[in-house]
mmCIF file of C-alpha atoms in Angstrom:
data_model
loop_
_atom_site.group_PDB
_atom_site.id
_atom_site.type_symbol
_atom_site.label_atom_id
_atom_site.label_comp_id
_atom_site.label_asym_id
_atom_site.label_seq_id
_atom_site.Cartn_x
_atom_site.Cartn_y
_atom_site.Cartn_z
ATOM 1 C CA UNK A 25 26.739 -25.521 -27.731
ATOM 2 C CA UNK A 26 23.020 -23.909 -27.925
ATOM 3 C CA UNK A 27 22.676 -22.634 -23.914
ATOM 4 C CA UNK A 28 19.654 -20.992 -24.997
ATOM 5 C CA UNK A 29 18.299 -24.076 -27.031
ATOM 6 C CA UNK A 30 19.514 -25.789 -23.899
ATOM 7 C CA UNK A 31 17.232 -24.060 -22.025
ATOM 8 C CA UNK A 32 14.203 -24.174 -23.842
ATOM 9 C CA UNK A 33 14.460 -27.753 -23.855
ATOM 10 C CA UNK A 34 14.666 -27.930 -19.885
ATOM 11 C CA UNK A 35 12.263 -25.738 -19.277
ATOM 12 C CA UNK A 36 9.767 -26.109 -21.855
ATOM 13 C CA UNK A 37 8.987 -22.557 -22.890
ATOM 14 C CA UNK A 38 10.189 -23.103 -26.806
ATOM 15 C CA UNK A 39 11.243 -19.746 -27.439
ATOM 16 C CA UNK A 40 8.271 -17.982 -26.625
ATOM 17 C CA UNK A 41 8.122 -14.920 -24.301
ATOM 18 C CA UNK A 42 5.187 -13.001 -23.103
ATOM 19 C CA UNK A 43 4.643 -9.311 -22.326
ATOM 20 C CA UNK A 44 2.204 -8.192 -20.584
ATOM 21 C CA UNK A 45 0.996 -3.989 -20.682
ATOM 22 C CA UNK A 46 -1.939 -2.010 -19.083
ATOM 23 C CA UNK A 47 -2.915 0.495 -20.966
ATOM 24 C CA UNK A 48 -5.489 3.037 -19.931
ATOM 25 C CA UNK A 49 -8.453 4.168 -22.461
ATOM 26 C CA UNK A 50 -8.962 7.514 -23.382
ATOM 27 C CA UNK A 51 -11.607 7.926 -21.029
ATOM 28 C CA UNK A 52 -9.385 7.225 -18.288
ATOM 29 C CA UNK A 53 -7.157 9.324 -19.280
ATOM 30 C CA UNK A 54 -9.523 12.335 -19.598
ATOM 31 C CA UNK A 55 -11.680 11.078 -16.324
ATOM 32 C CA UNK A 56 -10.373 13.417 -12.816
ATOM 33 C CA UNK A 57 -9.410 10.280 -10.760
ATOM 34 C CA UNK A 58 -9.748 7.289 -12.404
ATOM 35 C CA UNK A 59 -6.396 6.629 -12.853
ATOM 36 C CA UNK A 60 -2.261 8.351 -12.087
ATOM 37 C CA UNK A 61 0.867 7.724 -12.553
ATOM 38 C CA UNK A 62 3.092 6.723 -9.953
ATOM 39 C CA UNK A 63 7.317 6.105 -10.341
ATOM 40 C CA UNK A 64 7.154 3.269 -8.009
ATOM 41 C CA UNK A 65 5.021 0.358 -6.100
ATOM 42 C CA UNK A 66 4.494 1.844 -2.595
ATOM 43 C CA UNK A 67 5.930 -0.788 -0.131
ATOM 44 C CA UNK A 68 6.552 -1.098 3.821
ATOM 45 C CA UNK A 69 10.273 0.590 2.655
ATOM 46 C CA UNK A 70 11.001 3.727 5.027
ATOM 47 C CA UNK A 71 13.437 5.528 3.015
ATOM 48 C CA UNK A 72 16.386 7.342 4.698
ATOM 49 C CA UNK A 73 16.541 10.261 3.284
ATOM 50 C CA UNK A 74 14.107 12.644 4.889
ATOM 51 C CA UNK A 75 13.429 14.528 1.866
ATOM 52 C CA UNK A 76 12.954 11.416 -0.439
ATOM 53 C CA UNK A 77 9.125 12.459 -0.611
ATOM 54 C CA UNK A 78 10.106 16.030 -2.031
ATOM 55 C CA UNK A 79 12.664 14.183 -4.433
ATOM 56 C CA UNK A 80 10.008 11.700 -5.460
ATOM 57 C CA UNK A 81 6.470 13.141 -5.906
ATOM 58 C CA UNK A 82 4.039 10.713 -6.904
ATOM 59 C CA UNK A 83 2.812 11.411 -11.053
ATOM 60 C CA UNK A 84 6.112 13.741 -11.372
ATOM 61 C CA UNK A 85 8.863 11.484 -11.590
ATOM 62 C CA UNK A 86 8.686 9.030 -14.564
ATOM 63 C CA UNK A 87 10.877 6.756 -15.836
ATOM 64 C CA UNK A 88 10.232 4.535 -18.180
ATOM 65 C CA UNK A 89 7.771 4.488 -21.320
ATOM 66 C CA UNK A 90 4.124 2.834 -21.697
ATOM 67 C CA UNK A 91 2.092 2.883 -24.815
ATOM 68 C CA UNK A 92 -1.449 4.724 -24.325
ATOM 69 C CA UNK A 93 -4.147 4.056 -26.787
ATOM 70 C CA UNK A 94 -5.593 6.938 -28.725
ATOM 71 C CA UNK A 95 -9.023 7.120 -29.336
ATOM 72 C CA UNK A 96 -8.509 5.476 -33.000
ATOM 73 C CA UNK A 97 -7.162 2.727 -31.346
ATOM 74 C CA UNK A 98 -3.594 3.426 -32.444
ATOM 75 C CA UNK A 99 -0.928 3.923 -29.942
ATOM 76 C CA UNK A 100 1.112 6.352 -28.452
ATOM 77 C CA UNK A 101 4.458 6.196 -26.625
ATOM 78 C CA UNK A 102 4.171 8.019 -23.145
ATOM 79 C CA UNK A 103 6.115 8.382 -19.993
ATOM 80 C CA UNK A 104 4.742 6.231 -17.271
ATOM 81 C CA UNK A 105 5.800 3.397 -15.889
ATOM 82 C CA UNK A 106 3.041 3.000 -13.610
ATOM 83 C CA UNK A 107 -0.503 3.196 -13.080
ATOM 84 C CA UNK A 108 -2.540 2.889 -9.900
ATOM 85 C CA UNK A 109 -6.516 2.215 -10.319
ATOM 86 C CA UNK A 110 -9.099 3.492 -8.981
ATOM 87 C CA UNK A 111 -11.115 0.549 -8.021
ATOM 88 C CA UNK A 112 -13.941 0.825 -9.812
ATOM 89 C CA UNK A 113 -12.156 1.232 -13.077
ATOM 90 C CA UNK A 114 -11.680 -1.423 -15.865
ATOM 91 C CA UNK A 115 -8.341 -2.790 -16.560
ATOM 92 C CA UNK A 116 -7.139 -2.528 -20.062
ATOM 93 C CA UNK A 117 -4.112 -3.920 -22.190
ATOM 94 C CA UNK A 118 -2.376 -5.726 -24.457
ATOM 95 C CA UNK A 119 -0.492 -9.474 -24.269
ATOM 96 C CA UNK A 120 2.590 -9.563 -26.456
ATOM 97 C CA UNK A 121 3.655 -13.126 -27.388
ATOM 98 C CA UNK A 122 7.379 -13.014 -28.733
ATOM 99 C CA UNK A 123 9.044 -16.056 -30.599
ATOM 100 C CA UNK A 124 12.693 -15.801 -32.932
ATOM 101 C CA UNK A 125 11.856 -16.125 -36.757
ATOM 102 C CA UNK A 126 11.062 -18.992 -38.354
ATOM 103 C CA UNK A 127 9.437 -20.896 -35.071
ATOM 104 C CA UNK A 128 6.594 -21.644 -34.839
ATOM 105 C CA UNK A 129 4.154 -22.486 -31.642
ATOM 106 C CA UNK A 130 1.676 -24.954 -31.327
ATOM 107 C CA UNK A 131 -1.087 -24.311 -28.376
ATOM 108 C CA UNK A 132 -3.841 -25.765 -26.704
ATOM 109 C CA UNK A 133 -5.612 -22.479 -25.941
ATOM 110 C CA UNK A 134 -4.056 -19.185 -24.530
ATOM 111 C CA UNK A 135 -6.128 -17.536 -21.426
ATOM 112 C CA UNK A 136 -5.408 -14.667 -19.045
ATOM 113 C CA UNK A 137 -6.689 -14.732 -15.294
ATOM 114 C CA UNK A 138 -7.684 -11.406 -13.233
ATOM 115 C CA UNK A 139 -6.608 -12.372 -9.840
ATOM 116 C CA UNK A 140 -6.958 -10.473 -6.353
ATOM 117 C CA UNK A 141 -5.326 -12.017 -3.869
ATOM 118 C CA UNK A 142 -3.791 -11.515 0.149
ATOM 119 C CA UNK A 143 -0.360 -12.886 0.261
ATOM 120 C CA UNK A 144 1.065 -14.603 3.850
ATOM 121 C CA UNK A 145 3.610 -16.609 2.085
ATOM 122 C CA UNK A 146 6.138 -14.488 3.414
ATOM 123 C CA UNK A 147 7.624 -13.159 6.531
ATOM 124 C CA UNK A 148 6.811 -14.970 9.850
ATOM 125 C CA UNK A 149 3.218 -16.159 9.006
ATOM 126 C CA UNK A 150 2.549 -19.841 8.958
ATOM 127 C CA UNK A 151 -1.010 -20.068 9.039
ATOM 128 C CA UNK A 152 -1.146 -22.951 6.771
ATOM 129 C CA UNK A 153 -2.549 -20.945 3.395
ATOM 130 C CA UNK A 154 0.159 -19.209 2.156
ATOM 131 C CA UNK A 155 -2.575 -17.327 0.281
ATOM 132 C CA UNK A 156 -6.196 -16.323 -0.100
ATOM 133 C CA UNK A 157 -7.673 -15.331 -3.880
ATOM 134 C CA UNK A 158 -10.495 -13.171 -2.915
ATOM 135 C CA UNK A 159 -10.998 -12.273 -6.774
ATOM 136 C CA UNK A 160 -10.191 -14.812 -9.841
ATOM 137 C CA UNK A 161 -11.947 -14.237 -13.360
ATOM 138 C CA UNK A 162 -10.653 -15.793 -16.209
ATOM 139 C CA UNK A 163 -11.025 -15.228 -19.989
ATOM 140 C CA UNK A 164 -10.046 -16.875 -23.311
ATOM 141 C CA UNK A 165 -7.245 -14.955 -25.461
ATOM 142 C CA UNK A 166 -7.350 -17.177 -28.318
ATOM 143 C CA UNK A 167 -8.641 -21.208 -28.682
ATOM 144 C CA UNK A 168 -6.044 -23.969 -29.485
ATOM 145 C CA UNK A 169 -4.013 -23.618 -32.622
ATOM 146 C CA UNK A 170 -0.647 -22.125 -34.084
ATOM 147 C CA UNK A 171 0.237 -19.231 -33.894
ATOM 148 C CA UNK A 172 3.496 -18.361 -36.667
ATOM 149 C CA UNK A 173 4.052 -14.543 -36.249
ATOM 150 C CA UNK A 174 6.935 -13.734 -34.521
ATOM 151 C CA UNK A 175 5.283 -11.262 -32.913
ATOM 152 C CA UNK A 176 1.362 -11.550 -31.733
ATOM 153 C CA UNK A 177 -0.442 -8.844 -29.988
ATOM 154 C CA UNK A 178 -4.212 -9.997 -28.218
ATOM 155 C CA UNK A 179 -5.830 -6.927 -26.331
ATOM 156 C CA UNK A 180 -7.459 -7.392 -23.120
ATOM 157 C CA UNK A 181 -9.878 -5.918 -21.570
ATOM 158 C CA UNK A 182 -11.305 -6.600 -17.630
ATOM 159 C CA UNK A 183 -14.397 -4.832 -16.982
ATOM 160 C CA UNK A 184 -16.624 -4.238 -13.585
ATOM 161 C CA UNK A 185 -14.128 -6.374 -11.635
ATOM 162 C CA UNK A 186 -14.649 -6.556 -7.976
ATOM 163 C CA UNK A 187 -12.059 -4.452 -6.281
ATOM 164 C CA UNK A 188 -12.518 -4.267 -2.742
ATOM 165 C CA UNK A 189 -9.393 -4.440 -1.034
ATOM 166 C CA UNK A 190 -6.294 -1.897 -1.601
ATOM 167 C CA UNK A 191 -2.966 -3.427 -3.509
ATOM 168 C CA UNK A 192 -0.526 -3.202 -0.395
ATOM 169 C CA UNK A 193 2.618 -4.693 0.184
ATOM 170 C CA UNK A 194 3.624 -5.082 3.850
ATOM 171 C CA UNK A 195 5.970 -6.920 5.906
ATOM 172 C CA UNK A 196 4.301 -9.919 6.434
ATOM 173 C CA UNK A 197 1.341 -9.653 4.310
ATOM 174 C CA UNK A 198 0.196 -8.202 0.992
ATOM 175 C CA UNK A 199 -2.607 -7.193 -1.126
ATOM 176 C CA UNK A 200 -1.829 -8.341 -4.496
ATOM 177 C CA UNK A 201 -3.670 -7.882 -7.789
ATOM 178 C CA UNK A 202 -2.706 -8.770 -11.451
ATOM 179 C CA UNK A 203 -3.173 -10.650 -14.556
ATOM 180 C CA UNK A 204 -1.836 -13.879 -15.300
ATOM 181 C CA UNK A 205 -1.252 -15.288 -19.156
ATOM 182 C CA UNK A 206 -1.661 -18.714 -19.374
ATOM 183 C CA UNK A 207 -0.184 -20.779 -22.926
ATOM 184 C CA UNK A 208 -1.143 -23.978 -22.396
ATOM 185 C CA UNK A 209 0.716 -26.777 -24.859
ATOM 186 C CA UNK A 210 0.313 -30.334 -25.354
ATOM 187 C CA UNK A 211 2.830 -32.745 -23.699
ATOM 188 C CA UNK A 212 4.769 -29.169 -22.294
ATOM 189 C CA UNK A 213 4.158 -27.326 -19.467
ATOM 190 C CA UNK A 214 2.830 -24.072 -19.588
ATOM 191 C CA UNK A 215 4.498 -21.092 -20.600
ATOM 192 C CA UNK A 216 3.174 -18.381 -17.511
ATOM 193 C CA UNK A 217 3.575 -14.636 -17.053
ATOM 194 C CA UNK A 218 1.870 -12.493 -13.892
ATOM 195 C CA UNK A 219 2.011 -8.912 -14.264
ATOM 196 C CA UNK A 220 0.623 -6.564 -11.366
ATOM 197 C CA UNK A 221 -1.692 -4.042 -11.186
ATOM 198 C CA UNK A 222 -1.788 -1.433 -8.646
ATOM 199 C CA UNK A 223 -5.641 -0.764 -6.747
ATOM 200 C CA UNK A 224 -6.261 2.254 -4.668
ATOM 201 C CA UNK A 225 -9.814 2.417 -2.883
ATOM 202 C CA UNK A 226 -10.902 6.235 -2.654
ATOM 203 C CA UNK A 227 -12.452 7.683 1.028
ATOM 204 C CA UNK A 228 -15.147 9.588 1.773
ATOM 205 C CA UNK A 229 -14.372 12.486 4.961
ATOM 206 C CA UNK A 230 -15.930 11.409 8.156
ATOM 207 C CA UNK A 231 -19.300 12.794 9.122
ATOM 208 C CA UNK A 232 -17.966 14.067 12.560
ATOM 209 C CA UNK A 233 -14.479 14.469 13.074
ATOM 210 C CA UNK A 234 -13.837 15.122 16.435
ATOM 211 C CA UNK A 235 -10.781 16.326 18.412
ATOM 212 C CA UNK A 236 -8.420 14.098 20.237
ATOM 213 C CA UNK A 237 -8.274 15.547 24.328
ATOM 214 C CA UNK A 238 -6.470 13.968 26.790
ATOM 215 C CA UNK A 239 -4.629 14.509 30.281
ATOM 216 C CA UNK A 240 -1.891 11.878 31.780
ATOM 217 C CA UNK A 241 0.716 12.362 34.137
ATOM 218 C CA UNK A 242 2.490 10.939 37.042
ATOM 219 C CA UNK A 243 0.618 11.860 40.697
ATOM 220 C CA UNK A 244 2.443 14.927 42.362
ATOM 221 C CA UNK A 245 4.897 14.368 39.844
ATOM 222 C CA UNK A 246 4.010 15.386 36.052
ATOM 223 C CA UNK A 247 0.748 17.201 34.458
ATOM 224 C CA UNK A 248 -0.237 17.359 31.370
ATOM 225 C CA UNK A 249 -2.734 17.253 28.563
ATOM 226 C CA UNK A 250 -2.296 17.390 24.593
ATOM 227 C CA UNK A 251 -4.790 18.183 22.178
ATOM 228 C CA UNK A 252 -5.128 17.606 18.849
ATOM 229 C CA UNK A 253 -7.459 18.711 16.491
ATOM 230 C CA UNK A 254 -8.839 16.165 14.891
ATOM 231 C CA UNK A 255 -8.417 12.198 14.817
ATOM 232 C CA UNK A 256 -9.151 11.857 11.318
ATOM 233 C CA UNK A 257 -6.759 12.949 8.790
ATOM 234 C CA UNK A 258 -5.886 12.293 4.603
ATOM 235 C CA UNK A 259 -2.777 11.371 3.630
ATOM 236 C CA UNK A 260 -1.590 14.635 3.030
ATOM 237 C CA UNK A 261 -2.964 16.181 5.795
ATOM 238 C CA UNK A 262 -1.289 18.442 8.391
ATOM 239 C CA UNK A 263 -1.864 17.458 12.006
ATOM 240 C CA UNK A 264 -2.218 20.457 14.404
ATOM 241 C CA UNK A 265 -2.063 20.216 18.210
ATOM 242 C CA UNK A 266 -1.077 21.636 21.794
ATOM 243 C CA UNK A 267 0.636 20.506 24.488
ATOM 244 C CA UNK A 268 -0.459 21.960 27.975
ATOM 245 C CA UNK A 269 2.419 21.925 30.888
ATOM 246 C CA UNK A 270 -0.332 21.763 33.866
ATOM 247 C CA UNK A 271 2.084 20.505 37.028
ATOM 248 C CA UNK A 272 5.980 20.361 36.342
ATOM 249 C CA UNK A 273 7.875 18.699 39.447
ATOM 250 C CA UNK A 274 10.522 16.669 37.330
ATOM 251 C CA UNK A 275 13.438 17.830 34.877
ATOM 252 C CA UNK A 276 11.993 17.381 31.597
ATOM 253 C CA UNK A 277 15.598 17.477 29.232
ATOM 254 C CA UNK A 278 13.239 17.182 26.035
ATOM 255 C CA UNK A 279 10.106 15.596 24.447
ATOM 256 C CA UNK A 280 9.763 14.037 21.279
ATOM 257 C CA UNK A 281 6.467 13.375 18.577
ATOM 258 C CA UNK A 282 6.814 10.235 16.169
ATOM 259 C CA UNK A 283 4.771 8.690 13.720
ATOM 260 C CA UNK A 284 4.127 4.603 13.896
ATOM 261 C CA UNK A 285 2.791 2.201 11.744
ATOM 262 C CA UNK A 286 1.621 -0.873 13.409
ATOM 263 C CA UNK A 287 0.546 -3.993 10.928
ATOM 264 C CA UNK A 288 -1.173 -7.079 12.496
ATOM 265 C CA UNK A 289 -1.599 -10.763 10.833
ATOM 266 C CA UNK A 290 -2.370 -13.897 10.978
ATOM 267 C CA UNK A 291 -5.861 -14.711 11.856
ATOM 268 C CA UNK A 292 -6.937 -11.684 13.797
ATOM 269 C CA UNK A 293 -10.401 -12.772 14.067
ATOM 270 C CA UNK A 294 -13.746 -12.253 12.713
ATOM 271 C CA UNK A 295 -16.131 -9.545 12.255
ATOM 272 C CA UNK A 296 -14.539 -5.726 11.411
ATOM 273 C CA UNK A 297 -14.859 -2.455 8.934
ATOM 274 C CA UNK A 298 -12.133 -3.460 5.728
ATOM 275 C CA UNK A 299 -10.301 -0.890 4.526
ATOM 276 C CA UNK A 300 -10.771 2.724 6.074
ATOM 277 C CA UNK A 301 -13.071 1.826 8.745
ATOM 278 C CA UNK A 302 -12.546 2.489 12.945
ATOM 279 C CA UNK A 303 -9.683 0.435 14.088
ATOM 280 C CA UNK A 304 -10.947 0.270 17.128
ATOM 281 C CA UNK A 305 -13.481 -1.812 15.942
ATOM 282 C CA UNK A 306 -10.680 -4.873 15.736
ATOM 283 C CA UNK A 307 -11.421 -7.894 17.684
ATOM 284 C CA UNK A 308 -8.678 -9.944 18.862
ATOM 285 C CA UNK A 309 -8.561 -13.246 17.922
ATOM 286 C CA UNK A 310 -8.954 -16.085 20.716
ATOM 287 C CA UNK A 311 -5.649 -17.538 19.205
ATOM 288 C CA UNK A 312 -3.420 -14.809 19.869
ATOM 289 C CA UNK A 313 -0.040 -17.543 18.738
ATOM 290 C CA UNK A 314 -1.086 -17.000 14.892
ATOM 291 C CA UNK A 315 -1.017 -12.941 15.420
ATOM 292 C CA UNK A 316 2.027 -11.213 14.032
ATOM 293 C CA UNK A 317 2.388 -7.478 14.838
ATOM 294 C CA UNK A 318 5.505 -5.176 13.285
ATOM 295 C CA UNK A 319 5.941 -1.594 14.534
ATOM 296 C CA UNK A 320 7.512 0.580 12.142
ATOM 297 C CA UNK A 321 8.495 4.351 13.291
ATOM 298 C CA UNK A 322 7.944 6.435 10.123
ATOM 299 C CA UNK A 323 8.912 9.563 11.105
ATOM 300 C CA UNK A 324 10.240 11.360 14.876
ATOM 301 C CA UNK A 325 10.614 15.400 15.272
ATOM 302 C CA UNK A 326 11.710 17.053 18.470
ATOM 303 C CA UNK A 327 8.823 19.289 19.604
ATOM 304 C CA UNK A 328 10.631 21.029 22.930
ATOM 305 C CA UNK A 329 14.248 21.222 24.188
ATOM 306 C CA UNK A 330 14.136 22.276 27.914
ATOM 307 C CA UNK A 331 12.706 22.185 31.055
ATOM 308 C CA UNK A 332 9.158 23.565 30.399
ATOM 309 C CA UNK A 333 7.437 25.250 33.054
ATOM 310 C CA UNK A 334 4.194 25.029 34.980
ATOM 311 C CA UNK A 335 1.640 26.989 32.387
ATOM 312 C CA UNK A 336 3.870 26.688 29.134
ATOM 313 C CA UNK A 337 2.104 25.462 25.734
ATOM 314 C CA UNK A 338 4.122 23.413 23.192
ATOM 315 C CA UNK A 339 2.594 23.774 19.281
ATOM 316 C CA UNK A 340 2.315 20.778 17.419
ATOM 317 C CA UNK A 341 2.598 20.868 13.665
ATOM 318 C CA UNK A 342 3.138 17.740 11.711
ATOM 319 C CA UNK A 343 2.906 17.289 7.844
ATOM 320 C CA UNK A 344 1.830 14.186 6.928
ATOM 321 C CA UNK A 345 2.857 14.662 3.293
ATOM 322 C CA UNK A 346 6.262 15.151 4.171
ATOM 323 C CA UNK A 347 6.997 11.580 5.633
ATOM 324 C CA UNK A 348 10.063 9.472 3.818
ATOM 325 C CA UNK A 349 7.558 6.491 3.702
ATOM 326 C CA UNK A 350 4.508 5.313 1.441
ATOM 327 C CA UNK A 351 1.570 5.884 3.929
ATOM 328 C CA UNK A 352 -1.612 3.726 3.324
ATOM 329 C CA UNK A 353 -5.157 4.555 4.479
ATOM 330 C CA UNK A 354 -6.033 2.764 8.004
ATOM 331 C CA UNK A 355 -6.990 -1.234 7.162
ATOM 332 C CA UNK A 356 -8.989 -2.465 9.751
ATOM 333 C CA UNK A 357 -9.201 -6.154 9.967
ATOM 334 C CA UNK A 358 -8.790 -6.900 5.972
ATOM 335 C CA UNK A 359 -10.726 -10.382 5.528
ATOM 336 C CA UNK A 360 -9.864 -11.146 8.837
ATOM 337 C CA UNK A 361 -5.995 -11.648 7.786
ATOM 338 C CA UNK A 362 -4.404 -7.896 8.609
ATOM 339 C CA UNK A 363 -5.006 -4.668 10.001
ATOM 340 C CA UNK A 364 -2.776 -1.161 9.659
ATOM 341 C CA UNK A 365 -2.549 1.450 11.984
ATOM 342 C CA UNK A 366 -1.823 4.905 12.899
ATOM 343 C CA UNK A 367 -0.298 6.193 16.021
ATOM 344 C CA UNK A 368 1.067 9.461 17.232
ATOM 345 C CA UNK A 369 3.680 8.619 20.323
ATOM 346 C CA UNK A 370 4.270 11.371 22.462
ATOM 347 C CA UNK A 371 7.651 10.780 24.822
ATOM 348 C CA UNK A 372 8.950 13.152 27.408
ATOM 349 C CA UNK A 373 12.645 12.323 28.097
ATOM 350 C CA UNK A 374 13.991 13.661 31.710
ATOM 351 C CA UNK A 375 17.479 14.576 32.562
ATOM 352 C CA UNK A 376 18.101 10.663 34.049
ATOM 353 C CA UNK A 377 16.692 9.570 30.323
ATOM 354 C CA UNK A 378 13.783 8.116 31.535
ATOM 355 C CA UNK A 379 11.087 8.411 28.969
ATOM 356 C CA UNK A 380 7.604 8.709 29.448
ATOM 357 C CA UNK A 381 4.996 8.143 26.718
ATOM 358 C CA UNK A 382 1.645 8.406 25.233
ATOM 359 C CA UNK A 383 0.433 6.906 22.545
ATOM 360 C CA UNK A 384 -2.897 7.933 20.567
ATOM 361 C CA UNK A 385 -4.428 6.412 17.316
ATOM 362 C CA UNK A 386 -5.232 8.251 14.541
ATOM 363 C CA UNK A 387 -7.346 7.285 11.197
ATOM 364 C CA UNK A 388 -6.062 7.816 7.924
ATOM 365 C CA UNK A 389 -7.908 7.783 4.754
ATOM 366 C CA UNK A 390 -7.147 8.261 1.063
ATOM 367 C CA UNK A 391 -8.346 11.890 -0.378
ATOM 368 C CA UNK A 392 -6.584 11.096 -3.637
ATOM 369 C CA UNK A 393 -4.919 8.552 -5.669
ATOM 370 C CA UNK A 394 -1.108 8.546 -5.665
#
């Protein structure tokens, strides 16, 4: 018995199979920044392993092969599996259409679709639109007829797309960007293929960047301030600060200095920055039963191990870089669907483990693709 011929004949797709390849142009490829190459799609994953980051720099560690086109237009086998964009930069490639010898494939047109699009299907959203396509173009590979190659290669080529939004994949919401090829056939349905593409939006340092200051305690109890020096960082930043023991009247056993990621969606409500703007900036939305938040901890160091005394300052050094975890920029208020950020959570823990925190936000932006 034919299982494949079978198959074919349930679902429809008569042999054919579709490949779809971005491949950057020599002037990508030569331009500082418009595109690298990564050895994975950054996700909401936190890996385990603390040195995972060092393992797995981002443009190092390639593992599979992509053809790159020369600048005769012939192409060359290269290392790298992945590519992420600079959003202002075309998209390039080639569709692949695949059939066993001696078939043949009759078509009513072939297209491919550019598609940007923020993804709630998933998770605990039920907002009633699974999804929202914020950017659809579509073009014509080829009008109806037959095609009898076995193989058939159609370049493709998206230019001055409208790229606002990062690709991000969360844990109940993504950013999602790729092509679609479309073969549509008479009486059959289509034969489909999505292939993503990977959009990083490029920051600009802030203007003023001012130093976070702040004193909490307990009354008659617990002192103190921290200070850090500055409340916007890149993402491979170091974060430099100082803790300040002013009044000491409880035994402190140890204190502790984490890293969380805090995503909100649903519909958050209207008006806000996009991507890299002031958090703070976020208005709530009325409807607070359609808001999702999930609170990640990235990374946690122990700063101090001791009672401190009255007078003692505690350094803070944190490297951002070397988090197990694929840090994004801040997203404030994305479309009004989802927002990302930043905290820094300070926790003293006395000798009855009773903890006492403090938690202050911090802005992140991208300095560099990867």
């Amino acid at each position: 018995m034919d299982v494949g011929g079978l198959l074919n004949a349930i679902t429809g797709t008569g042999g054919v199979k579709i490949d779809i390849r971005t491949i950057p142009t020599p002037q990508q490829l030569q331009t500082p920044g418009a595109i690298v190459p990564m050895d994975h799609f950054p996700s909401w994953k936190l890996h385990k392993n603390p040195f995972w980051r060092v393992k797995h720099p981002n443009g190092q560690k390639l593992a599979a092969v992509t053809p790159i086109m020369t600048a005769s237009g012939d192409f060359q086998e290269v290392k790298s599996p992945i590519f992420a964009y600079e959003q202002h930069q075309d998209v390039s490639g080639v569709v692949t259409l695949t059939m066993p010898p001696g078939k043949k494939l009759d078509h009513l047109g072939i297209k491919i679709q550019f598609i940007g699009r923020i993804d709630m299907s998933f998770g605990v959203n039920d907002t009633g639109r699974p999804h929202y396509d914020f950017v659809s173009l579509s073009k014509e590979l080829a009008p109806p007829g037959v095609l009898y190659q076995s193989t058939t290669e159609i370049p493709f080529l998206f230019r001055n797309m409208d790229k606002e939004h990062e690709s991000y994949r969360g844990r109940n919401v993504s950013v999602r960007y790729f092509v679609k090829v479309i073969v549509e056939r008479k009486f059959l349905p289509p034969v489909q293929k999505e292939h993503d593409i990977w959009i990083q939006v490029m920051g600009q340092p802030p203007q003023q960047n001012e130093a976070i200051k702040m004193e909490v305690g307990i009354e008659d109890c617990l002192h103190i301030e921290f200070e850090y020096d500055r409340r916007v960082h890149h993402l491979q930043d170091t974060i430099f600060g100082k803790i300040h023991f002013l009044l000491v009247r409880i035994k402190i056993k140890h204190m502790e200095l984490a890293v969380i990621r805090r995503e909100t969606s649903g519909e958050i409500g209207s008006g806000g920055a996009g991507i890299g703007g002031n958090p703070q900036s976020m208005q709530p939305s009325n409807d607070s039963s359609n808001v999702f938040t999930e609170t990640q901890t990235l990374v946690k160091y122990e700063i101090m191990d001791g009672a401190p005394v009255k007078g003692e300052v505690i350094p803070v050094k944190l490297s951002l870089r070397g988090i197990p975890a694929d840090l994004t920029p801040t997203y404030s208020n994305v479309n009004n669907r989802f927002s990302v950020r930043y905290f820094l959570n300070l926790v003293l823990v006395d000798e009855e483990d009773r903890r006492y925190f403090k938690q202050q936000e911090i802005i992140l932006w991208r300095k560099e693709l990867g």
